[in-house]
Short mmCIF file of C-alpha atoms in Angstrom, two decimals:
data_model
loop_
_atom_site.label_atom_id
_atom_site.label_comp_id
_atom_site.label_asym_id
_atom_site.label_seq_id
_atom_site.Cartn_x
_atom_site.Cartn_y
_atom_site.Cartn_z
CA UNK A 115 1.46 6.37 -7.69
CA UNK A 116 -0.75 7.31 -4.71
CA UNK A 117 -1.82 10.95 -4.45
CA UNK A 118 -0.30 11.27 -0.97
CA UNK A 119 2.86 9.60 -2.24
CA UNK A 120 3.17 12.27 -4.93
CA UNK A 121 2.66 14.94 -2.28
CA UNK A 122 5.45 13.55 -0.12
CA UNK A 123 7.90 13.14 -2.99
CA UNK A 124 7.23 16.74 -3.99
CA UNK A 125 7.16 18.34 -0.53
CA UNK A 126 9.57 16.35 1.67
CA UNK A 127 12.62 18.27 0.37
CA UNK A 128 10.82 21.48 1.33
CA UNK A 129 10.08 20.14 4.82
CA UNK A 130 13.68 19.00 5.23
CA UNK A 131 14.93 22.48 4.32
CA UNK A 132 12.69 23.94 7.01
CA UNK A 133 14.01 21.43 9.55
CA UNK A 134 17.54 22.55 8.77
CA UNK A 135 16.51 26.21 8.80
CA UNK A 136 15.24 25.83 12.37
CA UNK A 137 18.26 23.73 13.41
CA UNK A 138 16.26 20.55 14.04
CA UNK A 139 17.67 17.08 13.39
CA UNK A 140 16.93 16.18 9.76
CA UNK A 141 18.57 12.73 9.67
CA UNK A 142 15.18 11.00 9.54
CA UNK A 143 14.48 12.41 6.07
CA UNK A 144 16.82 10.02 4.30
CA UNK A 145 14.74 7.00 5.30
CA UNK A 146 11.47 8.87 4.97
CA UNK A 147 12.32 9.96 1.43
CA UNK A 148 13.38 6.44 0.48
CA UNK A 149 10.16 4.95 1.84
CA UNK A 150 8.09 7.57 0.04
CA UNK A 151 9.78 7.04 -3.32
CA UNK A 152 10.18 3.27 -3.20
CA UNK A 153 7.26 2.10 -1.09
CA UNK A 154 6.52 -1.58 -1.64
CA UNK A 155 4.83 -4.25 0.42
CA UNK A 156 5.68 -7.93 0.11
CA UNK A 157 3.28 -10.63 -1.02
CA UNK A 158 4.97 -13.88 0.07
CA UNK A 159 4.01 -16.90 -2.05
CA UNK A 160 3.93 -19.91 0.25
CA UNK A 161 3.25 -23.55 -0.47
CA UNK A 162 4.56 -27.06 -0.24
CA UNK A 163 7.54 -27.91 -2.41
CA UNK A 164 6.46 -28.26 -6.08
CA UNK A 165 3.19 -26.43 -5.47
CA UNK A 166 3.79 -24.53 -8.70
CA UNK A 167 4.82 -21.11 -7.32
CA UNK A 168 7.69 -20.56 -9.75
CA UNK A 169 5.67 -21.78 -12.73
CA UNK A 170 2.83 -19.41 -11.92
CA UNK A 171 5.20 -16.45 -11.52
CA UNK A 172 6.79 -17.25 -14.89
CA UNK A 173 3.35 -17.40 -16.49
CA UNK A 174 2.25 -14.12 -14.91
CA UNK A 175 5.41 -12.36 -16.06
CA UNK A 176 5.29 -14.00 -19.51
CA UNK A 177 8.95 -14.96 -19.26
CA UNK A 178 10.96 -17.92 -18.01
CA UNK A 179 12.49 -16.08 -15.07
CA UNK A 180 12.63 -18.74 -12.35
CA UNK A 181 13.79 -22.32 -12.52
CA UNK A 182 10.93 -24.79 -12.28
CA UNK A 183 12.94 -27.90 -11.47
CA UNK A 184 14.98 -26.72 -8.52
CA UNK A 185 17.08 -28.11 -5.72
CA UNK A 186 15.04 -27.53 -2.56
CA UNK A 187 18.19 -27.44 -0.43
CA UNK A 188 19.62 -24.43 -2.29
CA UNK A 189 16.44 -22.53 -3.08
CA UNK A 190 16.43 -18.96 -1.74
CA UNK A 191 13.71 -16.39 -1.25
CA UNK A 192 13.33 -14.36 -4.45
CA UNK A 193 11.63 -10.95 -4.31
CA UNK A 194 10.31 -9.62 -7.63
CA UNK A 195 9.12 -6.06 -8.22
CA UNK A 196 8.89 -3.37 -10.89
CA UNK A 197 11.75 -1.07 -11.86
CA UNK A 198 12.60 0.93 -14.96
CA UNK A 199 15.85 -1.00 -15.39
CA UNK A 200 16.27 -4.77 -15.05
CA UNK A 201 18.57 -5.77 -12.21
CA UNK A 202 19.16 -8.85 -10.05
CA UNK A 203 20.82 -8.38 -6.67
CA UNK A 204 22.10 -11.07 -4.29
CA UNK A 205 22.09 -10.55 -0.52
CA UNK A 206 23.67 -12.51 2.31
CA UNK A 207 22.24 -11.91 5.78
CA UNK A 208 20.52 -8.81 4.36
CA UNK A 209 23.81 -7.34 3.12
CA UNK A 210 24.33 -6.78 -0.60
CA UNK A 211 26.90 -9.21 -2.02
CA UNK A 212 26.80 -9.07 -5.80
CA UNK A 213 24.78 -8.51 -8.92
CA UNK A 214 23.53 -11.65 -10.66
CA UNK A 215 22.74 -12.49 -14.26
CA UNK A 216 19.47 -14.02 -15.43
CA UNK A 217 21.37 -17.24 -16.13
CA UNK A 218 22.69 -17.37 -12.56
CA UNK A 219 19.19 -16.81 -11.19
CA UNK A 220 17.69 -19.58 -13.28
CA UNK A 221 20.50 -22.03 -12.47
CA UNK A 222 20.46 -21.05 -8.77
CA UNK A 223 24.12 -20.11 -8.95
CA UNK A 224 24.28 -18.29 -5.63
CA UNK A 225 25.96 -20.64 -3.15
CA UNK A 226 27.98 -17.73 -1.78
CA UNK A 227 24.78 -16.07 -0.54
CA UNK A 228 24.37 -18.71 2.16
CA UNK A 229 21.28 -20.37 3.58
CA UNK A 230 19.91 -17.06 4.88
CA UNK A 231 20.47 -15.18 1.63
CA UNK A 232 17.82 -13.76 -0.65
CA UNK A 233 17.60 -12.41 -4.18
CA UNK A 234 15.92 -9.20 -5.32
CA UNK A 235 14.78 -9.07 -8.94
CA UNK A 236 13.91 -5.68 -10.44
CA UNK A 237 12.08 -5.98 -13.76
CA UNK A 238 10.61 -3.61 -16.30
CA UNK A 239 7.61 -5.83 -16.82
CA UNK A 240 4.03 -4.85 -17.84
CA UNK A 241 2.34 -6.83 -15.08
CA UNK A 242 4.69 -5.55 -12.39
CA UNK A 243 4.27 -2.03 -13.73
CA UNK A 244 0.54 -2.38 -13.07
CA UNK A 245 1.38 -3.47 -9.49
CA UNK A 246 3.97 -0.80 -8.60
CA UNK A 247 3.61 -1.11 -4.84
CA UNK A 248 3.75 -4.92 -4.64
CA UNK A 249 6.78 -7.16 -4.33
CA UNK A 250 6.09 -10.83 -5.08
CA UNK A 251 8.25 -12.98 -2.81
CA UNK A 252 8.74 -16.55 -4.02
CA UNK A 253 9.72 -18.41 -0.85
CA UNK A 254 11.15 -21.93 -0.44
CA UNK A 255 8.55 -24.67 -0.08
CA UNK A 256 7.45 -25.29 3.49
CA UNK A 257 8.55 -28.92 3.21
CA UNK A 258 11.83 -28.20 1.43
CA UNK A 259 13.89 -26.60 4.20
CA UNK A 260 13.63 -26.88 7.97
CA UNK A 261 13.84 -23.09 8.36
CA UNK A 262 11.36 -22.28 5.57
CA UNK A 263 8.40 -21.93 7.94
CA UNK A 264 10.38 -19.71 10.31
CA UNK A 265 11.65 -17.51 7.47
CA UNK A 266 8.18 -17.04 5.99
CA UNK A 267 6.87 -15.78 9.33
CA UNK A 268 9.71 -13.90 10.93
CA UNK A 269 11.39 -12.32 7.91
CA UNK A 270 8.18 -11.24 6.21
CA UNK A 271 5.44 -10.74 8.79
CA UNK A 272 5.99 -7.04 9.43
CA UNK A 273 6.69 -6.18 5.79
CA UNK A 274 3.87 -8.07 4.09
CA UNK A 275 0.43 -6.90 3.04
CA UNK A 276 -0.94 -10.44 2.64
CA UNK A 277 0.27 -14.01 2.25
CA UNK A 278 -0.52 -15.95 -0.91
CA UNK A 279 -0.93 -19.66 -0.14
CA UNK A 280 -0.41 -22.02 -3.07
CA UNK A 281 -2.25 -25.35 -2.98
CA UNK A 282 -1.75 -27.84 -5.81
CA UNK A 283 -4.93 -29.26 -7.33
CA UNK A 284 -3.13 -32.61 -7.33
CA UNK A 285 -3.19 -32.48 -3.53
CA UNK A 286 -6.79 -31.31 -3.49
CA UNK A 287 -6.66 -30.28 0.16
CA UNK A 288 -4.51 -28.47 2.69
CA UNK A 289 -1.43 -30.36 3.81
CA UNK A 290 -0.66 -30.42 7.51
CA UNK A 291 2.29 -28.06 7.04
CA UNK A 292 0.00 -25.52 5.37
CA UNK A 293 -2.59 -25.85 8.14
CA UNK A 294 0.11 -25.23 10.75
CA UNK A 295 1.35 -22.23 8.80
CA UNK A 296 -2.16 -20.79 8.53
CA UNK A 297 -2.70 -21.30 12.25
CA UNK A 298 0.36 -19.20 12.93
CA UNK A 299 -0.74 -16.52 10.49
CA UNK A 300 -4.08 -16.46 12.29
CA UNK A 301 -2.32 -15.54 15.54
CA UNK A 302 -0.70 -12.59 13.76
CA UNK A 303 -3.97 -11.66 11.97
CA UNK A 304 -2.27 -11.71 8.58
CA UNK A 305 -4.55 -11.58 5.49
CA UNK A 306 -4.43 -14.64 3.22
CA UNK A 307 -5.18 -15.23 -0.46
CA UNK A 308 -5.30 -18.87 -1.63
CA UNK A 309 -4.45 -19.98 -5.16
CA UNK A 310 -5.31 -23.48 -6.34
CA UNK A 311 -2.45 -24.16 -8.75
CA UNK A 312 -2.22 -26.62 -11.65
CA UNK A 313 -5.94 -26.33 -12.27
CA UNK A 314 -5.45 -27.84 -15.73
CA UNK A 315 -4.67 -31.18 -14.06
CA UNK A 316 -8.27 -31.61 -12.88
CA UNK A 317 -11.73 -31.15 -14.36
CA UNK A 318 -13.60 -27.89 -13.87
CA UNK A 319 -16.04 -29.69 -11.58
CA UNK A 320 -13.22 -31.08 -9.46
CA UNK A 321 -11.55 -27.66 -9.25
CA UNK A 322 -14.75 -26.07 -8.00
CA UNK A 323 -15.13 -28.79 -5.36
CA UNK A 324 -11.48 -28.33 -4.31
CA UNK A 325 -11.97 -24.56 -4.05
CA UNK A 326 -14.98 -25.02 -1.78
CA UNK A 327 -13.21 -27.56 0.41
CA UNK A 328 -10.06 -25.44 0.73
CA UNK A 329 -12.16 -22.35 1.43
CA UNK A 330 -13.90 -24.13 4.30
CA UNK A 331 -10.59 -25.38 5.68
CA UNK A 332 -9.01 -21.91 5.54
CA UNK A 333 -12.03 -20.17 7.05
CA UNK A 334 -12.01 -22.68 9.91
CA UNK A 335 -8.47 -21.56 10.78
CA UNK A 336 -8.36 -17.83 10.00
CA UNK A 337 -10.33 -14.97 11.58
CA UNK A 338 -13.08 -13.83 9.16
CA UNK A 339 -11.38 -10.53 8.29
CA UNK A 340 -8.14 -12.27 7.29
CA UNK A 341 -9.59 -14.56 4.64
CA UNK A 342 -9.48 -12.80 1.26
CA UNK A 343 -10.34 -15.29 -1.49
CA UNK A 344 -9.66 -18.64 -3.16
CA UNK A 345 -8.90 -18.62 -6.88
CA UNK A 346 -7.71 -21.28 -9.32
CA UNK A 347 -4.94 -20.95 -11.89
CA UNK A 348 -2.63 -22.83 -14.22
CA UNK A 349 0.34 -21.88 -16.38
CA UNK A 350 -2.00 -21.30 -19.32
CA UNK A 351 -5.00 -19.85 -17.52
CA UNK A 352 -4.32 -17.39 -14.73
CA UNK A 353 -7.00 -14.78 -15.45
CA UNK A 354 -8.36 -14.99 -11.90
CA UNK A 355 -4.98 -14.30 -10.29
CA UNK A 356 -4.38 -10.89 -11.85
CA UNK A 357 -7.58 -9.29 -10.43
CA UNK A 358 -6.69 -10.73 -7.01
CA UNK A 359 -3.25 -9.10 -7.21
CA UNK A 360 -4.79 -5.84 -8.41
CA UNK A 361 -7.03 -5.85 -5.35
CA UNK A 362 -3.93 -6.22 -3.17
CA UNK A 363 -2.36 -3.29 -5.02
CA UNK A 364 -5.39 -1.21 -4.04
CA UNK A 365 -5.06 -2.36 -0.43
CA UNK A 366 -1.44 -1.24 -0.36
CA UNK A 367 -2.51 2.41 -0.32
CA UNK A 368 -4.02 1.98 3.14
CA UNK A 369 -0.75 0.47 4.38
CA UNK A 370 1.10 3.47 2.92
CA UNK A 371 -1.20 5.80 4.86
CA UNK A 372 -0.76 3.85 8.08
CA UNK A 373 3.03 3.89 7.88
CA UNK A 374 4.79 6.43 5.68
CA UNK A 375 2.05 9.08 5.71
CA UNK A 376 1.60 8.76 9.47
CA UNK A 377 5.31 9.18 10.14
CA UNK A 378 5.44 12.14 7.76
CA UNK A 379 2.54 13.85 9.52
CA UNK A 380 4.23 13.32 12.89
CA UNK A 381 7.45 14.77 11.49
CA UNK A 382 5.64 17.84 10.15
CA UNK A 383 3.77 18.26 13.45
CA UNK A 384 7.08 18.39 15.33
CA UNK A 385 8.27 21.27 13.15
CA UNK A 386 4.89 22.98 13.19
CA UNK A 387 4.70 23.08 16.96
CA UNK A 388 8.33 24.19 17.20
CA UNK A 389 7.55 27.20 14.98
CA UNK A 390 4.41 27.96 17.01
CA UNK A 391 6.58 28.31 20.12
CA UNK A 392 8.86 30.71 18.26
CA UNK A 393 5.83 32.64 17.05
CA UNK A 394 5.26 33.43 20.75
CA UNK A 395 1.50 33.18 20.71
CA UNK A 396 1.53 33.48 24.53
CA UNK A 397 3.31 36.87 24.28
CA UNK A 398 6.05 35.86 26.72
CA UNK A 399 8.66 38.38 27.78
CA UNK A 400 12.21 37.45 28.75
CA UNK A 401 11.40 37.14 32.44
CA UNK A 402 8.40 34.88 31.82
CA UNK A 403 10.42 32.83 29.38
CA UNK A 404 13.22 32.24 31.89
CA UNK A 405 10.61 31.13 34.42
CA UNK A 406 9.19 28.71 31.87
CA UNK A 407 12.66 27.29 31.18
CA UNK A 408 13.21 26.77 34.91
CA UNK A 409 9.83 25.05 35.26
CA UNK A 410 10.66 22.75 32.36
CA UNK A 411 13.97 21.74 33.94
CA UNK A 412 12.26 20.99 37.26
CA UNK A 413 9.47 19.03 35.57
CA UNK A 414 12.03 17.04 33.62
CA UNK A 415 13.98 16.15 36.74
CA UNK A 416 10.77 15.03 38.44
CA UNK A 417 9.74 13.03 35.38
CA UNK A 418 13.11 11.28 35.20
CA UNK A 419 12.50 10.03 38.73
CA UNK A 420 9.09 8.72 37.64
CA UNK A 421 10.67 7.13 34.59
CA UNK A 422 13.21 5.38 36.79
CA UNK A 423 10.36 4.02 38.92
CA UNK A 424 8.56 2.81 35.79
CA UNK A 425 11.72 1.00 34.69
CA UNK A 426 11.94 -0.67 38.08
CA UNK A 427 8.27 -1.64 37.98
CA UNK A 428 8.38 -3.23 34.53
CA UNK A 429 11.56 -5.12 35.42
CA UNK A 430 10.01 -6.36 38.67
CA UNK A 431 7.19 -7.90 36.62
CA UNK A 432 9.56 -9.46 34.11
CA UNK A 433 10.18 -12.78 35.88
CA UNK A 434 6.45 -13.35 36.37
CA UNK A 435 5.78 -12.68 32.69
CA UNK A 436 8.64 -14.94 31.64
CA UNK A 437 7.26 -17.68 33.89
CA UNK A 438 3.78 -17.27 32.40
CA UNK A 439 5.10 -17.54 28.84
CA UNK A 440 7.26 -20.58 29.56
CA UNK A 441 4.39 -22.27 31.40
CA UNK A 442 2.15 -21.60 28.42
CA UNK A 443 4.70 -23.22 26.09
CA UNK A 444 5.13 -26.15 28.47
CA UNK A 445 1.35 -26.69 28.63
CA UNK A 446 1.13 -26.73 24.84
CA UNK A 447 3.93 -29.29 24.60
CA UNK A 448 2.42 -31.43 27.35
CA UNK A 449 -0.93 -31.38 25.57
CA UNK A 450 0.71 -32.98 22.54
CA UNK A 451 2.41 -35.79 24.47
CA UNK A 452 0.63 -38.55 22.55
CA UNK A 453 1.53 -37.05 19.19
CA UNK A 454 5.18 -36.70 20.20
CA UNK A 455 5.22 -40.22 21.62
CA UNK A 456 3.88 -41.60 18.35
CA UNK A 457 6.68 -39.84 16.47
CA UNK A 458 9.23 -41.24 18.89
CA UNK A 459 7.92 -44.75 18.26
CA UNK A 460 8.39 -44.17 14.55
CA UNK A 461 12.01 -43.19 15.14
CA UNK A 462 11.51 -39.45 15.24
CA UNK A 463 9.59 -38.86 12.04
CA UNK A 464 8.70 -35.15 11.84
CA UNK A 465 9.20 -34.63 15.57
CA UNK A 466 11.67 -31.80 15.06
CA UNK A 467 9.10 -29.88 13.05
CA UNK A 468 6.38 -30.78 15.57
CA UNK A 469 8.36 -29.50 18.53
CA UNK A 470 9.51 -26.36 16.73
CA UNK A 471 5.97 -25.56 15.62
CA UNK A 472 4.52 -26.13 19.10
CA UNK A 473 7.17 -23.95 20.72
CA UNK A 474 6.64 -21.20 18.17
CA UNK A 475 2.84 -21.24 18.55
CA UNK A 476 3.09 -21.36 22.33
CA UNK A 477 5.56 -18.53 22.35
CA UNK A 478 3.49 -16.39 19.98
CA UNK A 479 0.39 -16.88 22.13
CA UNK A 480 2.37 -16.23 25.31
CA UNK A 481 3.98 -13.08 23.93
CA UNK A 482 0.62 -11.73 22.81
CA UNK A 483 -1.05 -12.61 26.10
CA UNK A 484 1.63 -11.63 28.63
CA UNK A 485 4.63 -9.72 27.24
CA UNK A 486 2.87 -7.32 24.88
CA UNK A 487 0.40 -6.03 27.56
CA UNK A 488 3.34 -5.51 29.93
CA UNK A 489 5.04 -3.22 27.42
CA UNK A 490 1.84 -1.49 26.32
CA UNK A 491 0.91 -0.56 29.90
CA UNK A 492 4.44 0.70 30.50
CA UNK A 493 4.30 2.96 27.42
CA UNK A 494 0.80 4.18 28.27
CA UNK A 495 1.84 5.20 31.81
CA UNK A 496 4.87 7.08 30.48
CA UNK A 497 2.80 8.94 27.89
CA UNK A 498 0.24 9.93 30.52
CA UNK A 499 2.97 11.25 32.85
CA UNK A 500 4.85 13.36 30.29
CA UNK A 501 5.60 16.91 31.52
CA UNK A 502 3.39 19.58 29.97
CA UNK A 503 6.45 21.39 28.66
CA UNK A 504 7.41 18.30 26.67
CA UNK A 505 4.02 18.20 25.02
CA UNK A 506 5.19 20.70 22.44
CA UNK A 507 4.87 17.60 20.28
CA UNK A 508 2.46 14.98 21.56
CA UNK A 509 3.20 12.62 18.70
CA UNK A 510 5.39 10.22 20.63
CA UNK A 511 6.19 7.03 18.74
CA UNK A 512 8.09 4.71 21.03
CA UNK A 513 9.39 2.62 18.17
CA UNK A 514 10.80 -0.89 18.28
CA UNK A 515 12.69 -0.42 15.07
CA UNK A 516 13.33 -3.36 12.81
CA UNK A 517 16.68 -2.73 11.18
CA UNK A 518 16.84 -5.58 8.70
CA UNK A 519 18.05 -3.44 5.81
CA UNK A 520 15.20 -4.50 3.55
CA UNK A 521 13.55 -1.11 3.09
CA UNK A 522 10.96 -1.73 5.77
CA UNK A 523 8.18 0.71 6.34
CA UNK A 524 7.69 2.17 9.76
CA UNK A 525 5.75 0.11 12.27
CA UNK A 526 5.48 1.73 15.66
CA UNK A 527 4.60 0.87 19.22
CA UNK A 528 4.33 -2.41 21.08
CA UNK A 529 2.72 -4.13 18.10
CA UNK A 530 6.11 -4.38 16.40
CA UNK A 531 7.75 -6.17 19.30
CA UNK A 532 6.26 -9.57 18.56
CA UNK A 533 7.71 -10.21 15.07
CA UNK A 534 11.06 -8.72 16.10
CA UNK A 535 11.36 -10.92 19.19
CA UNK A 536 10.19 -14.01 17.30
CA UNK A 537 12.77 -13.49 14.61
CA UNK A 538 15.44 -13.25 17.32
CA UNK A 539 14.53 -16.63 18.77
CA UNK A 540 16.98 -19.34 17.60
CA UNK A 541 14.50 -22.20 17.16
CA UNK A 542 16.75 -24.45 15.13
CA UNK A 543 19.83 -23.90 17.26
CA UNK A 544 17.91 -24.65 20.45
CA UNK A 545 15.69 -27.54 19.49
CA UNK A 546 17.20 -29.62 16.69
CA UNK A 547 20.43 -30.70 18.45
CA UNK A 548 18.53 -31.67 21.59
CA UNK A 549 15.97 -33.81 19.82
CA UNK A 550 18.58 -35.52 17.70
CA UNK A 551 20.47 -36.49 20.83
CA UNK A 552 17.61 -37.57 23.06
CA UNK A 553 15.84 -39.55 20.35
CA UNK A 554 18.97 -41.55 19.74
CA UNK A 555 19.08 -42.50 23.40
CA UNK A 556 15.42 -43.48 23.48
CA UNK A 557 15.47 -45.54 20.28
CA UNK A 558 18.38 -47.63 21.49
CA UNK A 559 16.35 -48.50 24.58
CA UNK A 560 12.97 -48.91 22.92
CA UNK A 561 14.30 -51.51 20.51
CA UNK A 562 14.60 -53.85 23.47
CA UNK A 563 10.89 -53.59 24.25
CA UNK A 564 8.60 -56.24 22.80
CA UNK A 565 5.11 -55.21 23.70
CA UNK A 566 3.50 -52.37 21.76
CA UNK A 567 1.56 -51.08 24.77
CA UNK A 568 4.69 -51.06 26.90
CA UNK A 569 6.61 -49.24 24.20
CA UNK A 570 3.89 -46.62 23.83
CA UNK A 571 3.78 -46.01 27.56
CA UNK A 572 7.55 -45.83 27.65
CA UNK A 573 7.47 -43.30 24.81
CA UNK A 574 4.91 -41.16 26.66
CA UNK A 575 7.00 -41.25 29.82
CA UNK A 576 10.08 -40.39 27.83
CA UNK A 577 8.37 -37.39 26.23
CA UNK A 578 7.09 -36.10 29.58
CA UNK A 579 10.15 -36.82 31.71
CA UNK A 580 12.99 -36.17 29.28
CA UNK A 581 12.09 -34.59 25.94
CA UNK A 582 9.83 -31.77 27.14
CA UNK A 583 11.97 -30.79 30.18
CA UNK A 584 15.13 -30.62 28.06
CA UNK A 585 13.42 -28.58 25.35
CA UNK A 586 11.92 -26.23 27.95
CA UNK A 587 15.28 -25.72 29.66
CA UNK A 588 16.77 -24.45 26.42
CA UNK A 589 13.67 -22.45 25.50
CA UNK A 590 13.59 -20.67 28.86
CA UNK A 591 17.30 -19.86 28.72
CA UNK A 592 17.07 -18.33 25.26
CA UNK A 593 13.74 -16.66 25.91
CA UNK A 594 15.09 -14.93 29.02
CA UNK A 595 18.08 -13.56 27.13
CA UNK A 596 16.02 -12.35 24.18
CA UNK A 597 13.19 -10.76 26.18
CA UNK A 598 15.69 -9.08 28.49
CA UNK A 599 17.42 -7.56 25.48
CA UNK A 600 14.10 -6.47 23.96
CA UNK A 601 12.93 -4.88 27.20
CA UNK A 602 16.20 -2.98 27.45
CA UNK A 603 15.75 -1.82 23.87
CA UNK A 604 12.25 -0.54 24.64
CA UNK A 605 13.57 1.39 27.64
CA UNK A 606 16.41 2.84 25.57
CA UNK A 607 14.01 3.89 22.81
CA UNK A 608 11.76 5.59 25.35
CA UNK A 609 14.66 7.43 26.96
CA UNK A 610 16.06 8.46 23.59
CA UNK A 611 12.77 9.92 22.39
CA UNK A 612 12.20 11.77 25.65
CA UNK A 613 15.70 13.23 25.47
CA UNK A 614 15.08 14.31 21.88
CA UNK A 615 11.79 16.00 22.78
CA UNK A 616 13.41 17.73 25.75
CA UNK A 617 16.25 19.00 23.58
CA UNK A 618 13.76 20.23 20.98
CA UNK A 619 11.79 22.07 23.66
CA UNK A 620 14.96 23.63 25.06
CA UNK A 621 16.05 24.68 21.58
CA UNK A 622 12.70 26.32 20.84
CA UNK A 623 12.78 28.32 24.08
CA UNK A 624 16.43 29.28 23.56
CA UNK A 625 15.69 30.50 20.04
CA UNK A 626 12.71 32.45 21.36
CA UNK A 627 14.93 34.06 24.01
CA UNK A 628 17.32 35.25 21.31
CA UNK A 629 14.41 36.61 19.31
CA UNK A 630 13.04 38.58 22.28
CA UNK A 631 16.33 40.44 22.53
CA UNK A 632 15.84 41.84 19.02
CA UNK A 633 14.07 45.06 18.19
CA UNK A 634 10.32 45.17 17.64
CA UNK A 635 10.68 45.63 13.88
CA UNK A 636 12.95 42.58 13.59
CA UNK A 637 10.58 40.52 15.71
CA UNK A 638 7.65 41.53 13.54
CA UNK A 639 9.57 40.57 10.42
CA UNK A 640 10.46 37.21 11.98
CA UNK A 641 6.85 36.55 12.93
CA UNK A 642 5.85 37.09 9.31
CA UNK A 643 8.38 34.44 8.27
CA UNK A 644 7.01 32.06 10.90
CA UNK A 645 3.50 32.60 9.64
CA UNK A 646 4.59 31.92 6.08
CA UNK A 647 6.33 28.68 7.11
CA UNK A 648 3.29 27.59 9.13
CA UNK A 649 1.11 28.20 6.09
CA UNK A 650 3.42 26.01 4.02
CA UNK A 651 3.22 23.21 6.60
CA UNK A 652 -0.56 23.47 6.85
CA UNK A 653 -0.88 23.16 3.09
CA UNK A 654 1.18 19.96 3.11
CA UNK A 655 -0.84 18.56 6.02
CA UNK A 656 -4.09 19.31 4.21
CA UNK A 657 -2.79 17.49 1.13
CA UNK A 658 -1.90 14.48 3.31
CA UNK A 659 -5.33 14.58 5.00
CA UNK A 660 -7.69 15.17 2.05
#
């Protein structure tokens, strides 16, 4: 357990009691306590179907936990982590459904969990005990389910420390689906560890050559800081994998500091500054205090007018940003006209995946380039215009919270918007029905064409004049709805936090007014209590900032 984690587990109840003592909202402590006690980051294991993910996990755990010969259509994400007591839980759409037996897990007896279900396996296992902050997530093969790629990105991006890419030595190189997946991870700057599986199927010399080739391929796709390592393993020899996982365990402490510790420090700072107001370091009398309360009300009214103007400004820019993103997606699709046309000529082979991937990449790039700066500038202007009276606590976190019920850690600010919006985008619902329909129409016509050149030109025209416009019409419709909803959520989060800070400031001044009506002896006694509580908070902060 991390030192700061021990501090939080020990001291959060004390901080919560102080929150309640000073009549501040303590609802946040339930989630904060849970994240402190049960902090885990996911390590998704990704690969083509039959890359050997389940076999490697079984070997690492020294038990036959997962089925090796599985039905790709029914395979669900399986998250495995340490616990004192063995337990297997089944979830449907992130809602707990039932407890499973080991036999049900191995036989994949979880049809009632649905296509979007997942399984959480808690094991009292020596290896997992040595990796207490990691959760190994065995995900469906990228080629096994049409939504596997989307799930691996959108369900795990914000909750994962690194992705573990499995490449079979029998393949000897990166498949196109893996390259596409890595390209998307590169956009999100996600760290990647590569494992060459089934190393016992090739000679040591071949394995070394494969490692070097795969390393070069991965480094050509990923930013330098996101490439971690390439190691080889088999069911009988996985000595190189354990140190790689142990290194990730060490990295998890930094993620804990960036999320749970940061939120805890902000929470303590709110209380600390509240008590400092009550301690009346400015030696205000009742008349001065009433003047300060009046000034705060006037500043707040003026700020609300500014906030309204900011809302109008960001909404006035919305259509331009939406147009820029859709044009970016359209340009990416147009640039792949020949590739799409070739798929059309071969009766639609892989074109659904091609289109979905291109839309997703184009959207990710467009969001990063156009939507994220729009929101960041909006938040920065609001923070810079906050009334002085509201700066009792300057630790504003305009959160885009990700309520997926999977014990997520806190990720704040505009950086969280991208994975949340991407997960909201219904790729399959938008694209697959369209392509199925329009390909059928084209194929019935193209069969009448005799000349290859004529057919290719017809396919290119069809892609440009029919396929891309129809896909873009659906993309723009859905993108507008989703980004509108996300922008509204950002505005609501901003307003909610400002209201909370204003209420806290009012409460502090009201409590101080009551205190000033007491006798001098009572005030002196109260100030001693404040000083004692501030000392307690400072001690906790020092422990969290060694």
